[in-house]
PDB file of C-alpha atoms in Angstrom:
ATOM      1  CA  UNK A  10     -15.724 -12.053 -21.172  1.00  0.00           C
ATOM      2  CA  UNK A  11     -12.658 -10.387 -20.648  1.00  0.00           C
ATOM      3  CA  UNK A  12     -13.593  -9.066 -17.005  1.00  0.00           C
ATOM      4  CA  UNK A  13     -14.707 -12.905 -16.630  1.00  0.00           C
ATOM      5  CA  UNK A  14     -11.062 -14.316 -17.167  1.00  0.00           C
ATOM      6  CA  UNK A  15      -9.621 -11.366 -15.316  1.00  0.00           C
ATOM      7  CA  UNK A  16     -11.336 -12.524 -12.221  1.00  0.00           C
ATOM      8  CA  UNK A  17     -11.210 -16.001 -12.690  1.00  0.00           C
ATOM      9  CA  UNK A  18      -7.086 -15.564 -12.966  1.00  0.00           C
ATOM     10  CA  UNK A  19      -7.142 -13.218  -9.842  1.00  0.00           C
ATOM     11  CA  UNK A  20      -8.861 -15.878  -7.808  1.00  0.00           C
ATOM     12  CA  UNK A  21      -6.722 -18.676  -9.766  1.00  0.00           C
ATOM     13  CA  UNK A  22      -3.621 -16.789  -7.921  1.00  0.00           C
ATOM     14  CA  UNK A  23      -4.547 -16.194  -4.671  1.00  0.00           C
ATOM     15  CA  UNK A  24      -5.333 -20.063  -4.457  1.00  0.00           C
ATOM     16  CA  UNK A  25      -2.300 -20.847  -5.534  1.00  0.00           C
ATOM     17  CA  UNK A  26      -0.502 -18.395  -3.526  1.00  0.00           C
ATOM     18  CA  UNK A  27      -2.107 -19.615  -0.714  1.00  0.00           C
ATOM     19  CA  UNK A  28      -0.641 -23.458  -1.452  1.00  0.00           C
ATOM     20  CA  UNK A  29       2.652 -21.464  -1.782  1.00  0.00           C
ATOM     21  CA  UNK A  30       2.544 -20.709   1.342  1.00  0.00           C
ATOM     22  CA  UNK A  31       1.328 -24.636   2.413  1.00  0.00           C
ATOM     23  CA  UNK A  32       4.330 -26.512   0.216  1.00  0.00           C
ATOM     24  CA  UNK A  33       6.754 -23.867   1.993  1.00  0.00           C
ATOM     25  CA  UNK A  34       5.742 -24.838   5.666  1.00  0.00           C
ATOM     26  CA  UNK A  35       6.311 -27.884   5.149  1.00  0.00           C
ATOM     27  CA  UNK A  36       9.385 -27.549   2.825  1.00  0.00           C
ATOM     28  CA  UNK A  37      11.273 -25.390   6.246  1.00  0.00           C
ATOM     29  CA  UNK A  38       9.372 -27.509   8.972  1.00  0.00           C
ATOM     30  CA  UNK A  39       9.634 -30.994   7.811  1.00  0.00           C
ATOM     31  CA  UNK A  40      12.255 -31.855   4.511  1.00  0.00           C
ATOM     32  CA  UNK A  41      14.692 -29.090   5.606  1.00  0.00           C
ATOM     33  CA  UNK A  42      14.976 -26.726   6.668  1.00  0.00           C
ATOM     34  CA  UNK A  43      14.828 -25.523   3.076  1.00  0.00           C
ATOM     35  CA  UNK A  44      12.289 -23.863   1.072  1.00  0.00           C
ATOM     36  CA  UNK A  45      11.874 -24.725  -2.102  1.00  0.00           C
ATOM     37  CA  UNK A  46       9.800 -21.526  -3.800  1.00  0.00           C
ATOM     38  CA  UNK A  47      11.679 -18.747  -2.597  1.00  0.00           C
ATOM     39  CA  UNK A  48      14.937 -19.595  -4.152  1.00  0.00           C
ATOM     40  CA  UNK A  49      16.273 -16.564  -2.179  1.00  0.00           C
ATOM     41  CA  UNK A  50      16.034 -18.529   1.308  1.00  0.00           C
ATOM     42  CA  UNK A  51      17.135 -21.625  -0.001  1.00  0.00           C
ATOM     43  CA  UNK A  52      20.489 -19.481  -1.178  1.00  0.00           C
ATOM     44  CA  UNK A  53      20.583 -17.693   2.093  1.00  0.00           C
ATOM     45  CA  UNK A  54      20.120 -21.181   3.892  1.00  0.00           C
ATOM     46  CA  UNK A  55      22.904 -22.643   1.990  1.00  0.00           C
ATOM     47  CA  UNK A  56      25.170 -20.009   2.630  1.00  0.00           C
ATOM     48  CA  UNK A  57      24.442 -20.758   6.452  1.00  0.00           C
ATOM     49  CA  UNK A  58      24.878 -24.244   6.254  1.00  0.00           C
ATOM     50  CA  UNK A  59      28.047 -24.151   4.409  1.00  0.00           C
ATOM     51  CA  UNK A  60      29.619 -22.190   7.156  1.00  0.00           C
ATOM     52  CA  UNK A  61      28.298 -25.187   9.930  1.00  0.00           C
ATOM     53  CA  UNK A  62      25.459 -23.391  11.258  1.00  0.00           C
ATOM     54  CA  UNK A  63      24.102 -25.817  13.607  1.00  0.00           C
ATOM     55  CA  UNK A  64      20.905 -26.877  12.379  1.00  0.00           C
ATOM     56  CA  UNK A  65      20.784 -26.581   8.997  1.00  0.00           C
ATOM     57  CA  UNK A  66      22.014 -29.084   5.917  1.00  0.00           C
ATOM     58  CA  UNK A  67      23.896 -28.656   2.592  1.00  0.00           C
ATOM     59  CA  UNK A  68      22.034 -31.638   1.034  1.00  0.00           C
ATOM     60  CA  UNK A  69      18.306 -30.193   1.197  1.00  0.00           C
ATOM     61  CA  UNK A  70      19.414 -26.814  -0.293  1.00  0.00           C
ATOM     62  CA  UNK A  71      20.979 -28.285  -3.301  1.00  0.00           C
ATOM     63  CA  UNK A  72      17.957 -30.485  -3.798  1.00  0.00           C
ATOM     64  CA  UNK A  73      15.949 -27.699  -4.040  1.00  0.00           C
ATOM     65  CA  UNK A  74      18.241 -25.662  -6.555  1.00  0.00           C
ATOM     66  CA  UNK A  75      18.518 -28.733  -8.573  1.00  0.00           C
ATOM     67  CA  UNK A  76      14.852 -29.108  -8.591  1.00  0.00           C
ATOM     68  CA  UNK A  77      13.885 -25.688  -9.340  1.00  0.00           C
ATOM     69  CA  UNK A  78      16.200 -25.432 -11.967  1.00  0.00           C
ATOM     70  CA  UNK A  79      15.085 -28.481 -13.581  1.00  0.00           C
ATOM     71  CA  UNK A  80      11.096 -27.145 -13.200  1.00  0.00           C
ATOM     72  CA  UNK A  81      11.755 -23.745 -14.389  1.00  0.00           C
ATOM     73  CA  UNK A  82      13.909 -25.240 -17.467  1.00  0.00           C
ATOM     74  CA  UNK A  83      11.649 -27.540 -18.549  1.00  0.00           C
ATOM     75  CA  UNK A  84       8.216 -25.658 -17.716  1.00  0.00           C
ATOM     76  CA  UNK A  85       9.722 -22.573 -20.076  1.00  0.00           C
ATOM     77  CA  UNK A  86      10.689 -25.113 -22.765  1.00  0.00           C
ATOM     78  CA  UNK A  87       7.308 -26.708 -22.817  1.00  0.00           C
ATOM     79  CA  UNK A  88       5.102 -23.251 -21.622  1.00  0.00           C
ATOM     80  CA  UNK A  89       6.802 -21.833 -25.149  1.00  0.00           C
ATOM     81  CA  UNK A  90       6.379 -25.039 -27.925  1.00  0.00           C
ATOM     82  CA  UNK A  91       2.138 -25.397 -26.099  1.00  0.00           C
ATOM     83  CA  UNK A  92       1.342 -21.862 -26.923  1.00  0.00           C
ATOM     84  CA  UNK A  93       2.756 -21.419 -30.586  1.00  0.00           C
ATOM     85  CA  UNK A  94       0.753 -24.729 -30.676  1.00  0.00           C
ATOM     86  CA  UNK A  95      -2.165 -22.683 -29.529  1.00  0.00           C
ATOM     87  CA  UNK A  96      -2.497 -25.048 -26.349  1.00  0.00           C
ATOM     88  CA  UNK A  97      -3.861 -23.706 -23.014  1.00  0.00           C
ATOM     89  CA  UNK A  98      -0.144 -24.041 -21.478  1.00  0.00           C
ATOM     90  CA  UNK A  99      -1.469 -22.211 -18.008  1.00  0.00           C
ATOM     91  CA  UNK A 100      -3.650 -25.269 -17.809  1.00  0.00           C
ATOM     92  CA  UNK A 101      -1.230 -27.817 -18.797  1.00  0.00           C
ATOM     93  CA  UNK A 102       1.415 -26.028 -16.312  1.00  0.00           C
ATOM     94  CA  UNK A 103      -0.615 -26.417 -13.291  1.00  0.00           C
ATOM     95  CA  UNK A 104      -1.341 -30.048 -14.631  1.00  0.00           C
ATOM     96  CA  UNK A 105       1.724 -31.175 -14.696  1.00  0.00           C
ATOM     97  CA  UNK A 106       3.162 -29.197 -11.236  1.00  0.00           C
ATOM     98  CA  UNK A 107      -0.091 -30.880  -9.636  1.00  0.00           C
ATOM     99  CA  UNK A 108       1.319 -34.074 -10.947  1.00  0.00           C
ATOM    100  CA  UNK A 109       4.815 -33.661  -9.615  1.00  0.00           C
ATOM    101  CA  UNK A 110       3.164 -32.217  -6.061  1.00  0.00           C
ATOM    102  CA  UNK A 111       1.899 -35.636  -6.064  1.00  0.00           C
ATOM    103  CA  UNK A 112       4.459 -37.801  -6.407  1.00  0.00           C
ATOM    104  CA  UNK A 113       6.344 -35.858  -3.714  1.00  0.00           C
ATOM    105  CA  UNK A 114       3.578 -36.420  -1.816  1.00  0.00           C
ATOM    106  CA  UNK A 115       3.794 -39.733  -2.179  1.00  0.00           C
ATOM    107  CA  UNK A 116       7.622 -40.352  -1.111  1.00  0.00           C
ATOM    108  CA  UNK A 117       7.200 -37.286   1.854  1.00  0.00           C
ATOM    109  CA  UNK A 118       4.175 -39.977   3.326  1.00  0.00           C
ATOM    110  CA  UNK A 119       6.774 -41.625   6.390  1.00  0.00           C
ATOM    111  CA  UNK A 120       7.570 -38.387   7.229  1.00  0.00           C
ATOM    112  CA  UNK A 121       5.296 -37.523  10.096  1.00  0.00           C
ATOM    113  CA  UNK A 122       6.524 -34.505  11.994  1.00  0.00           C
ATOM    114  CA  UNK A 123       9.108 -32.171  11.999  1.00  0.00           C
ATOM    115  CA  UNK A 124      12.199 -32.340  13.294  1.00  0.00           C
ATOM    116  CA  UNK A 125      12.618 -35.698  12.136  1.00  0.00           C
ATOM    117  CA  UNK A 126      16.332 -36.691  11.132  1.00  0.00           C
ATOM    118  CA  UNK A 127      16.847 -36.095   7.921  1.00  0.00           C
ATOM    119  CA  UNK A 128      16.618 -39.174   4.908  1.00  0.00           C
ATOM    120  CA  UNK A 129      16.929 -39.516   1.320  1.00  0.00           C
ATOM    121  CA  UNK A 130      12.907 -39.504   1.260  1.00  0.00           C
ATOM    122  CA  UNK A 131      13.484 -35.877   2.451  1.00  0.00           C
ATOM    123  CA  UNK A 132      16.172 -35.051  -0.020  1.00  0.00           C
ATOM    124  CA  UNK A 133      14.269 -36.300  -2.964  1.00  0.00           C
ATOM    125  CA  UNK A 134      11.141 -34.573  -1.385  1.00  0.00           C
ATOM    126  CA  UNK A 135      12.435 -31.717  -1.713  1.00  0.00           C
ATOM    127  CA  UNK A 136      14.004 -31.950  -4.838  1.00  0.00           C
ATOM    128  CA  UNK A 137      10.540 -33.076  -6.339  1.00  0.00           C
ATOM    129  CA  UNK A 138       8.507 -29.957  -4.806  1.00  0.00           C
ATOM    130  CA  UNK A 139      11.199 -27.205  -6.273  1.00  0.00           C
ATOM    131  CA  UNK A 140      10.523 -28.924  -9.730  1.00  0.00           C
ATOM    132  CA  UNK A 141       7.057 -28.355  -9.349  1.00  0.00           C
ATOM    133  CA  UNK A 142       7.798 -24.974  -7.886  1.00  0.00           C
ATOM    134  CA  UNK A 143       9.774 -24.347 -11.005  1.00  0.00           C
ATOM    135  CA  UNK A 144       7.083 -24.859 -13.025  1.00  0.00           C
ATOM    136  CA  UNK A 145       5.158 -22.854 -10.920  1.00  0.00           C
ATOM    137  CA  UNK A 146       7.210 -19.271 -11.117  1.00  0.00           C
ATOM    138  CA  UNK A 147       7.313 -20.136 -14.833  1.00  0.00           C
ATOM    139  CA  UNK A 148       3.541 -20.031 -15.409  1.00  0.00           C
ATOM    140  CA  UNK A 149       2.841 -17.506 -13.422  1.00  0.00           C
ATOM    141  CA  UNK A 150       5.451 -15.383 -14.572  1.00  0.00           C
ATOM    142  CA  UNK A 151       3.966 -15.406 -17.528  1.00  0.00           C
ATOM    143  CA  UNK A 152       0.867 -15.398 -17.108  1.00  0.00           C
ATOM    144  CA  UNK A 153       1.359 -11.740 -15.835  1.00  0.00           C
ATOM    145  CA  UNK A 154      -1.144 -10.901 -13.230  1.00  0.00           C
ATOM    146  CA  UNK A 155      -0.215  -7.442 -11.448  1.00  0.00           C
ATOM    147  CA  UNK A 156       0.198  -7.102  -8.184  1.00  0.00           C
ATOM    148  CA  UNK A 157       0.278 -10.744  -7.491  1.00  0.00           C
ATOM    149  CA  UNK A 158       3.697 -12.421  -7.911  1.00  0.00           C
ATOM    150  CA  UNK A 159       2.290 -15.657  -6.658  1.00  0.00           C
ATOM    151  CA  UNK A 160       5.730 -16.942  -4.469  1.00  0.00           C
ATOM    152  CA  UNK A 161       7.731 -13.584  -4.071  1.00  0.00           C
ATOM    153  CA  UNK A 162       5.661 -11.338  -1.342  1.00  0.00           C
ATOM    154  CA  UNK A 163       8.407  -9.492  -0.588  1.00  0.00           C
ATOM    155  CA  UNK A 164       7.697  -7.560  -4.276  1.00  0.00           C
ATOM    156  CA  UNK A 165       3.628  -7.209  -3.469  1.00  0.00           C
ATOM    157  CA  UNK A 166       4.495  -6.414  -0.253  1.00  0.00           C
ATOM    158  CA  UNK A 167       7.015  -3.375  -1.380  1.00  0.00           C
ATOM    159  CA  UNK A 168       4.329  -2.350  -3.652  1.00  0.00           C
ATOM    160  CA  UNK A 169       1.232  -2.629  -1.540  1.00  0.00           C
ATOM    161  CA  UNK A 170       3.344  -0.091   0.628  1.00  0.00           C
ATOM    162  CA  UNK A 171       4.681   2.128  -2.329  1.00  0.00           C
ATOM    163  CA  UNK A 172       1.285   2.766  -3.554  1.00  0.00           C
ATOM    164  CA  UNK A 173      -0.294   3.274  -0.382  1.00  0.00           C
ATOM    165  CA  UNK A 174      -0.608   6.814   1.204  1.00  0.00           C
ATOM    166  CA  UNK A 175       2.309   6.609   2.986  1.00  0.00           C
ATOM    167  CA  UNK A 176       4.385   6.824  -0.259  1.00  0.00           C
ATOM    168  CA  UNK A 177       2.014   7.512  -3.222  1.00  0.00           C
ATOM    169  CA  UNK A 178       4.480   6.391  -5.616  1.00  0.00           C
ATOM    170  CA  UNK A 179       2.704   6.635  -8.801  1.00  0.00           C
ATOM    171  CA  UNK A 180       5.323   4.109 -10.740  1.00  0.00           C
ATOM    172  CA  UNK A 181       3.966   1.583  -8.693  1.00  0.00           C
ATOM    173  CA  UNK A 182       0.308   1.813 -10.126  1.00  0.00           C
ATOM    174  CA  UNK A 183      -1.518   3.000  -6.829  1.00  0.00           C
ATOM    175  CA  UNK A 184      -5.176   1.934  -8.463  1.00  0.00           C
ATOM    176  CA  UNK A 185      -7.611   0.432  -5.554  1.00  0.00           C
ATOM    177  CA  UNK A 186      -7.760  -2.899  -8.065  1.00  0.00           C
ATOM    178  CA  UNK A 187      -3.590  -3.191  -7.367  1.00  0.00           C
ATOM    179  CA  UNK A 188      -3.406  -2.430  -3.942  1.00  0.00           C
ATOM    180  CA  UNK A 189      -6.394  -4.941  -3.750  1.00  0.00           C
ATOM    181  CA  UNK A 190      -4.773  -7.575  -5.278  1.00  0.00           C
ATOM    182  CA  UNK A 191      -1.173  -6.924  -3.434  1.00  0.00           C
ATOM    183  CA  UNK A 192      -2.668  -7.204   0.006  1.00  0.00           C
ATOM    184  CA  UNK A 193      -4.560 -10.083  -1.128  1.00  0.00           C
ATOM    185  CA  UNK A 194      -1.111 -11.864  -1.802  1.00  0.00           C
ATOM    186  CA  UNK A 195       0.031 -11.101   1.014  1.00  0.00           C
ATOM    187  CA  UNK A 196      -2.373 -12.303   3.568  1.00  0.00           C
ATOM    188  CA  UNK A 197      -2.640 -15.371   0.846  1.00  0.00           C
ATOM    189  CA  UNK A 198       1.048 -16.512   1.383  1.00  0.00           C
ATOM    190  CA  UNK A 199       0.773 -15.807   5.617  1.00  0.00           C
ATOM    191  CA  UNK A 200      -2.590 -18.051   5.280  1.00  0.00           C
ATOM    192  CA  UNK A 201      -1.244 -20.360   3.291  1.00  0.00           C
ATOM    193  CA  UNK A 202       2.084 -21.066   5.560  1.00  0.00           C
ATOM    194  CA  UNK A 203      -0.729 -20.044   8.905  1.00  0.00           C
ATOM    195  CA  UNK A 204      -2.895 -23.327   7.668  1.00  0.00           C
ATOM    196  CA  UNK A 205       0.651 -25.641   6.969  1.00  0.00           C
ATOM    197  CA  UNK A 206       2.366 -24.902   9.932  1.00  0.00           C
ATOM    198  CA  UNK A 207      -0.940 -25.569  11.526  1.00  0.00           C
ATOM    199  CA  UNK A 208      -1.563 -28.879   9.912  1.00  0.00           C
ATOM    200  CA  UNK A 209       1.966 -30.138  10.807  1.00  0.00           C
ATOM    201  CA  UNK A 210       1.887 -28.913  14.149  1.00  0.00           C
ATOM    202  CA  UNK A 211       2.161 -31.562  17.064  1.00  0.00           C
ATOM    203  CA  UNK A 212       1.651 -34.329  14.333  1.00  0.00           C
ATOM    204  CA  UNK A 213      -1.948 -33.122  13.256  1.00  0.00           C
ATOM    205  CA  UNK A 214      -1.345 -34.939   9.447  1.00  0.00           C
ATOM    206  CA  UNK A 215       2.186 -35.355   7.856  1.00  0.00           C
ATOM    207  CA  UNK A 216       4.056 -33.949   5.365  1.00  0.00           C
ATOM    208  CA  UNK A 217       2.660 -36.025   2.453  1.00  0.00           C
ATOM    209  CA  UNK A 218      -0.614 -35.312   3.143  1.00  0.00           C
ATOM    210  CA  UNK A 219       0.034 -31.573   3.183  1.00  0.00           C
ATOM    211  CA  UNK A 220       1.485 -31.643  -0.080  1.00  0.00           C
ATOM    212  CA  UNK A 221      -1.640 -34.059  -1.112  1.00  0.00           C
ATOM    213  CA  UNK A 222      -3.648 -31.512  -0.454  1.00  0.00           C
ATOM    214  CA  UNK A 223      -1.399 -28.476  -2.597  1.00  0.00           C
ATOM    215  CA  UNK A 224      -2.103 -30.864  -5.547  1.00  0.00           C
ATOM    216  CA  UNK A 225      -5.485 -31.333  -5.528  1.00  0.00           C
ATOM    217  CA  UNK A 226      -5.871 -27.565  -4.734  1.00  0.00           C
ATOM    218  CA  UNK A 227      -3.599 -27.058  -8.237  1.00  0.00           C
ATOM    219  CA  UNK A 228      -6.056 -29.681 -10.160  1.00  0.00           C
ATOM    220  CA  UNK A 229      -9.034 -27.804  -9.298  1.00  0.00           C
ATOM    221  CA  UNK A 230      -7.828 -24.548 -10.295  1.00  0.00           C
ATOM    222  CA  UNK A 231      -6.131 -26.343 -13.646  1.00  0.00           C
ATOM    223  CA  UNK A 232     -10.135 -27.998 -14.025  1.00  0.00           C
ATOM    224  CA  UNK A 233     -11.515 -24.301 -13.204  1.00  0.00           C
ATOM    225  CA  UNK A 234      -9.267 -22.921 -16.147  1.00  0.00           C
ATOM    226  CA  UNK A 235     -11.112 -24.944 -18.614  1.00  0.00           C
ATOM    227  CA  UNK A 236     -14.575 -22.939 -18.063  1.00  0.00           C
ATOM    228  CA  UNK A 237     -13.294 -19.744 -18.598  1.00  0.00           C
ATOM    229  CA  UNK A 238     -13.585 -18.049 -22.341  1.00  0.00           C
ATOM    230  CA  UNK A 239     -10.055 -18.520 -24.246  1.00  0.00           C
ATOM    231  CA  UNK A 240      -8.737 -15.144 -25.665  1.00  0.00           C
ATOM    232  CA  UNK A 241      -6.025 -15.232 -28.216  1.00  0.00           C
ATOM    233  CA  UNK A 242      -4.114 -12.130 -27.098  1.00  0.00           C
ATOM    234  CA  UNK A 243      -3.677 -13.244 -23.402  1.00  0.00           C
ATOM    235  CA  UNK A 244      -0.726 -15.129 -22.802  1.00  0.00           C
ATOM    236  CA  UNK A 245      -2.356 -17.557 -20.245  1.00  0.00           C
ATOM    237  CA  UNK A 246      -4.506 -19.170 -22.912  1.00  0.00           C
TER     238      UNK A 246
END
């Protein structure tokens, strides 16, 4: 049972790593540039931007920050109250960030291609996919699974090379299951922005329908969820 929901959460990641790497393409090719997972580029961005860098907007960064600050606030507030209720919260997270995917989807549906001036359907685009990237870091913060940090590569990435043979760092957990799982998050977030820079290249489907597509991805993981054996001591229950 417990090698069952260790699996099932591995998998549950790399999907949802992979849509990471989906809601990002089209958060820096079509509602920005901005990104709206990686708080560290959206800083970084609005850095630039402040200083006139030509190309890039104020506006869309601070969406984001709002947004993600608003998702991460609320998902820790409600992640907390749904397990001492003995809820599934992990569930109920990717519910509700699904949910949120969705709507954004719905108001990012004019926008067709990027490089489009920006709008206010951008703006609040944006703003809506940080919340539901808030809620995402939450989660799967907590939910803990080594080696695969879900939205920040650059940490599997460091540790896929710390444990390898070139550095045999043994603080870094050098076990074949790690190193497994970092490189799978790693070539999970490159196919994931691979298949959304793809899908938004030269008009192929637009933004809305990219982020469409995250959401339902984040239902069917959230529906997955319910098959697999609850276990009181793990904090994704």
């Amino acid at each position: 049972m417990q090698a069952k929901r260790v699996t099932f959460l591995t998998w549950a990641m790399m999907a949802l790593t992979v849509t990471t790497g989906m809601v990002e393409a089209v958060s820096f090719l079509a509602l920005g540039p901005v990104f709206t997972a990686v708080q560290t580029g959206t800083m970084l961005l609005l850095s630039f931007a402040l200083v006139g860098v030509a190309g890039l907007a104020v506006v869309p960064c601070l969406a984001s920050v709002a947004g993600f600050t608003v998702g991460a606030a609320l998902s820790a507030r409600f992640e907390s109250r749904s397990r001492l209720k003995g809820h599934r919260w992990f569930r109920e997270a990717l519910i509700a960030e699904s949910l949120v995917l969705a709507v954004a989807a719905s108001v990012a549906w004019g926008i067709e291609r990027p490089g489009e001036p920006l709008t206010a359907h951008h703006y609040t685009a944006a703003g809506l996919v940080a919340l539901a990237m808030g809620i995402r870091n939450v989660s799967t913060l907590r939910a803990g699974v080594r080696g695969m940090p879900v939205t920040v590569t650059t940490r599997a990435l460091a540790a896929l090379i710390g444990g390898s043979p070139l550095a045999v760092d043994t603080r870094l957990a050098p076990g074949a299951g790690d190193q497994v799982r970092r490189a799978v998050s790693v070539l999970a977030m490159f196919a994931g922005g691979l298949l959304g820079a793809w899908l938004l290249h030269d008009g192929r489907i637009g933004a809305g329908a990219v982020l469409l597509c995250t959401a339902v991805l984040g239902v069917a993981v959230a529906l997955a969820f319910t098959l697999v054996p609850r276990e009181r001591t793990s904090e994704a229950g």
